[in-house]
mmCIF file of C-alpha atoms in Angstrom:
data_model
loop_
_atom_site.group_PDB
_atom_site.id
_atom_site.type_symbol
_atom_site.label_atom_id
_atom_site.label_comp_id
_atom_site.label_asym_id
_atom_site.label_seq_id
_atom_site.Cartn_x
_atom_site.Cartn_y
_atom_site.Cartn_z
ATOM 1 C CA MET P 151 -1.826 164.452 196.166
ATOM 2 C CA VAL P 152 1.248 166.463 197.058
ATOM 3 C CA LEU P 153 3.184 165.544 200.241
ATOM 4 C CA SER P 154 6.582 166.662 201.487
ATOM 5 C CA PRO P 155 8.997 163.808 201.965
ATOM 6 C CA LEU P 156 8.638 163.876 205.813
ATOM 7 C CA ALA P 157 4.920 163.739 205.614
ATOM 8 C CA LEU P 158 5.147 160.803 203.047
ATOM 9 C CA LEU P 159 7.456 158.854 205.406
ATOM 10 C CA LEU P 160 5.097 159.597 208.304
ATOM 11 C CA ALA P 161 2.001 158.452 206.173
ATOM 12 C CA LEU P 162 3.859 155.281 205.116
ATOM 13 C CA ALA P 163 4.937 154.532 208.657
ATOM 14 C CA ALA P 164 1.343 155.077 210.080
ATOM 15 C CA ALA P 165 -0.236 153.066 207.317
ATOM 16 C CA ALA P 166 2.047 150.047 208.044
ATOM 17 C CA LEU P 167 0.938 150.013 211.666
ATOM 18 C CA ALA P 168 -2.692 150.983 211.383
ATOM 19 C CA GLU P 169 -5.867 149.313 210.266
ATOM 20 C CA PRO P 170 -8.616 151.541 208.833
ATOM 21 C CA LEU P 171 -11.180 152.372 211.439
ATOM 22 C CA ARG P 172 -14.913 152.272 211.473
ATOM 23 C CA PHE P 173 -15.939 155.817 212.040
ATOM 24 C CA VAL P 174 -18.961 158.096 212.198
ATOM 25 C CA ASP P 175 -18.872 161.129 209.843
ATOM 26 C CA CYS P 176 -20.224 163.901 212.033
ATOM 27 C CA GLY P 177 -20.720 166.773 209.503
ATOM 28 C CA SER P 178 -17.912 166.731 206.753
ATOM 29 C CA LYS P 179 -19.276 169.442 204.509
ATOM 30 C CA ASP P 180 -16.246 170.722 202.578
ATOM 31 C CA GLY P 181 -14.494 167.407 202.267
ATOM 32 C CA SER P 182 -15.242 163.626 202.097
ATOM 33 C CA ILE P 183 -13.246 161.207 204.375
ATOM 34 C CA GLN P 184 -11.816 158.316 202.587
ATOM 35 C CA GLU P 185 -10.093 156.680 205.533
ATOM 36 C CA VAL P 186 -9.214 157.222 209.219
ATOM 37 C CA ASN P 187 -6.335 155.440 210.979
ATOM 38 C CA VAL P 188 -5.340 155.586 214.518
ATOM 39 C CA SER P 189 -2.054 153.781 215.464
ATOM 40 C CA PRO P 190 -1.638 151.619 217.448
ATOM 41 C CA CYS P 191 -5.424 150.738 217.569
ATOM 42 C CA PRO P 192 -5.895 147.084 216.526
ATOM 43 C CA THR P 193 -9.401 146.676 217.778
ATOM 44 C CA GLN P 194 -12.308 148.977 218.394
ATOM 45 C CA PRO P 195 -13.005 150.741 220.712
ATOM 46 C CA CYS P 196 -9.468 151.878 220.727
ATOM 47 C CA LEU P 197 -7.724 151.396 224.089
ATOM 48 C CA LEU P 198 -5.823 154.667 224.724
ATOM 49 C CA HIS P 199 -3.161 154.079 227.357
ATOM 50 C CA LYS P 200 -2.267 157.026 229.595
ATOM 51 C CA GLY P 201 1.100 158.523 228.880
ATOM 52 C CA THR P 202 1.145 157.342 225.198
ATOM 53 C CA SER P 203 0.675 159.315 222.068
ATOM 54 C CA TYR P 204 -1.142 157.954 219.157
ATOM 55 C CA SER P 205 -0.741 158.621 215.389
ATOM 56 C CA ILE P 206 -3.734 159.890 213.447
ATOM 57 C CA ASN P 207 -3.850 159.636 209.669
ATOM 58 C CA VAL P 208 -7.049 160.810 207.842
ATOM 59 C CA THR P 209 -7.245 160.663 204.077
ATOM 60 C CA PHE P 210 -9.749 162.989 202.615
ATOM 61 C CA ALA P 211 -10.725 164.860 199.442
ATOM 62 C CA SER P 212 -11.437 168.484 199.479
ATOM 63 C CA LYS P 213 -14.628 170.007 197.829
ATOM 64 C CA ILE P 214 -13.387 173.523 198.203
ATOM 65 C CA GLU P 215 -10.250 175.828 198.004
ATOM 66 C CA SER P 216 -8.994 177.126 201.373
ATOM 67 C CA GLN P 217 -5.830 178.980 202.286
ATOM 68 C CA GLY P 218 -5.588 176.988 205.688
ATOM 69 C CA SER P 219 -7.054 174.643 208.039
ATOM 70 C CA LYS P 220 -7.397 174.179 211.713
ATOM 71 C CA ALA P 221 -8.127 171.011 213.835
ATOM 72 C CA ARG P 222 -10.325 170.870 216.903
ATOM 73 C CA VAL P 223 -10.522 167.752 219.030
ATOM 74 C CA TYR P 224 -13.061 166.907 221.694
ATOM 75 C CA GLY P 225 -13.771 164.225 224.190
ATOM 76 C CA GLU P 226 -17.514 163.769 224.069
ATOM 77 C CA MET P 227 -19.119 162.503 227.234
ATOM 78 C CA LEU P 228 -22.933 162.481 227.827
ATOM 79 C CA HIS P 229 -23.363 164.512 224.588
ATOM 80 C CA VAL P 230 -20.968 167.347 225.885
ATOM 81 C CA ASP P 231 -17.945 168.194 223.838
ATOM 82 C CA ILE P 232 -14.832 168.765 226.056
ATOM 83 C CA PRO P 233 -11.920 170.422 224.277
ATOM 84 C CA PHE P 234 -8.915 168.111 224.009
ATOM 85 C CA PRO P 235 -5.718 169.898 223.299
ATOM 86 C CA ILE P 236 -3.438 168.568 220.542
ATOM 87 C CA PRO P 237 0.350 169.624 219.860
ATOM 88 C CA GLU P 238 -0.385 171.019 216.442
ATOM 89 C CA PRO P 239 -3.849 172.450 215.398
ATOM 90 C CA ASP P 240 -2.547 173.871 212.182
ATOM 91 C CA GLY P 241 -3.557 171.507 209.391
ATOM 92 C CA CYS P 242 -1.015 173.139 207.064
ATOM 93 C CA LYS P 243 1.765 171.808 209.469
ATOM 94 C CA SER P 244 0.122 168.376 209.735
ATOM 95 C CA GLY P 245 0.814 166.817 206.384
ATOM 96 C CA ILE P 246 -1.393 169.045 204.239
ATOM 97 C CA GLN P 247 0.163 171.238 201.682
ATOM 98 C CA CYS P 248 -1.532 174.575 201.728
ATOM 99 C CA PRO P 249 -3.391 176.233 199.917
ATOM 100 C CA ILE P 250 -5.899 173.330 199.893
ATOM 101 C CA GLN P 251 -7.226 172.743 196.375
ATOM 102 C CA LYS P 252 -10.653 171.640 195.225
ATOM 103 C CA GLY P 253 -10.781 168.075 194.006
ATOM 104 C CA HIS P 254 -7.446 167.002 195.581
ATOM 105 C CA SER P 255 -6.841 164.254 198.130
ATOM 106 C CA TYR P 256 -4.787 164.899 201.269
ATOM 107 C CA SER P 257 -3.277 162.908 204.170
ATOM 108 C CA TYR P 258 -3.810 164.809 207.422
ATOM 109 C CA LEU P 259 -1.216 163.585 209.996
ATOM 110 C CA ASN P 260 -1.249 164.350 213.727
ATOM 111 C CA LYS P 261 -0.739 162.979 217.158
ATOM 112 C CA LEU P 262 -3.260 162.358 219.958
ATOM 113 C CA PRO P 263 -1.293 162.489 223.240
ATOM 114 C CA VAL P 264 -3.076 160.863 226.282
ATOM 115 C CA LYS P 265 -1.948 162.479 229.400
ATOM 116 C CA SER P 266 -1.309 160.392 232.424
ATOM 117 C CA GLU P 267 -3.642 162.640 234.475
ATOM 118 C CA TYR P 268 -6.690 161.809 232.331
ATOM 119 C CA PRO P 269 -9.339 159.670 234.008
ATOM 120 C CA SER P 270 -9.827 156.096 233.106
ATOM 121 C CA ILE P 271 -13.154 156.495 231.099
ATOM 122 C CA LYS P 272 -15.022 155.416 228.002
ATOM 123 C CA LEU P 273 -15.868 158.344 225.717
ATOM 124 C CA ILE P 274 -16.071 159.393 222.099
ATOM 125 C CA VAL P 275 -13.220 161.167 220.313
ATOM 126 C CA LYS P 276 -14.437 163.846 217.856
ATOM 127 C CA TRP P 277 -11.977 165.274 215.507
ATOM 128 C CA GLU P 278 -12.820 168.296 213.318
ATOM 129 C CA LEU P 279 -10.753 170.009 210.500
ATOM 130 C CA VAL P 280 -12.146 173.360 209.532
ATOM 131 C CA ASP P 281 -11.251 175.467 206.503
ATOM 132 C CA ASP P 282 -10.473 179.211 206.466
ATOM 133 C CA GLN P 283 -14.256 179.857 206.405
ATOM 134 C CA ASP P 284 -14.706 177.654 209.679
ATOM 135 C CA GLN P 285 -16.536 175.042 207.599
ATOM 136 C CA MET P 286 -16.008 171.313 208.104
ATOM 137 C CA LEU P 287 -13.373 169.812 205.777
ATOM 138 C CA PHE P 288 -13.878 166.698 207.915
ATOM 139 C CA CYS P 289 -15.485 165.626 211.111
ATOM 140 C CA TRP P 290 -15.186 162.059 212.484
ATOM 141 C CA LYS P 291 -15.996 160.342 215.760
ATOM 142 C CA ILE P 292 -14.781 156.970 217.172
ATOM 143 C CA PRO P 293 -15.358 155.282 220.512
ATOM 144 C CA VAL P 294 -12.258 155.039 222.798
ATOM 145 C CA GLN P 295 -11.453 153.850 226.273
ATOM 146 C CA ILE P 296 -8.758 155.584 228.301
ATOM 147 C CA THR P 297 -7.009 153.091 230.448
ATOM 148 C CA SER P 298 -3.862 152.937 232.635
#
């Protein structure tokens, strides 16, 4: 695994504050998830407070080579995926040194901002990372509750 010094620092900081989560794999085809951390999230379902940003750290192994990757995040309610914007969808700017190599492990690092205008609601967060062929490097889901 190759990480930039900043990515390594962020990974260590996130690991110190986060416990591995129970998650559902929702179609990881070109990669395999080793661990998902959301910080802070001491218990599940994660309580996401409005106006707060949460650190996401996903450790995964790639089964393919890819020049790049892109994240897509959704709030799933009543089996409908509602796109959830994140500040940096480019996986190559989120802790992954590109090009992605087959058989290597990577730490994907990002932020999940919870805007104050979001409703207080229980839902499923669905996080996908796709390769340059639009195939799933990983896909995971966790239950969350947005709260004031």
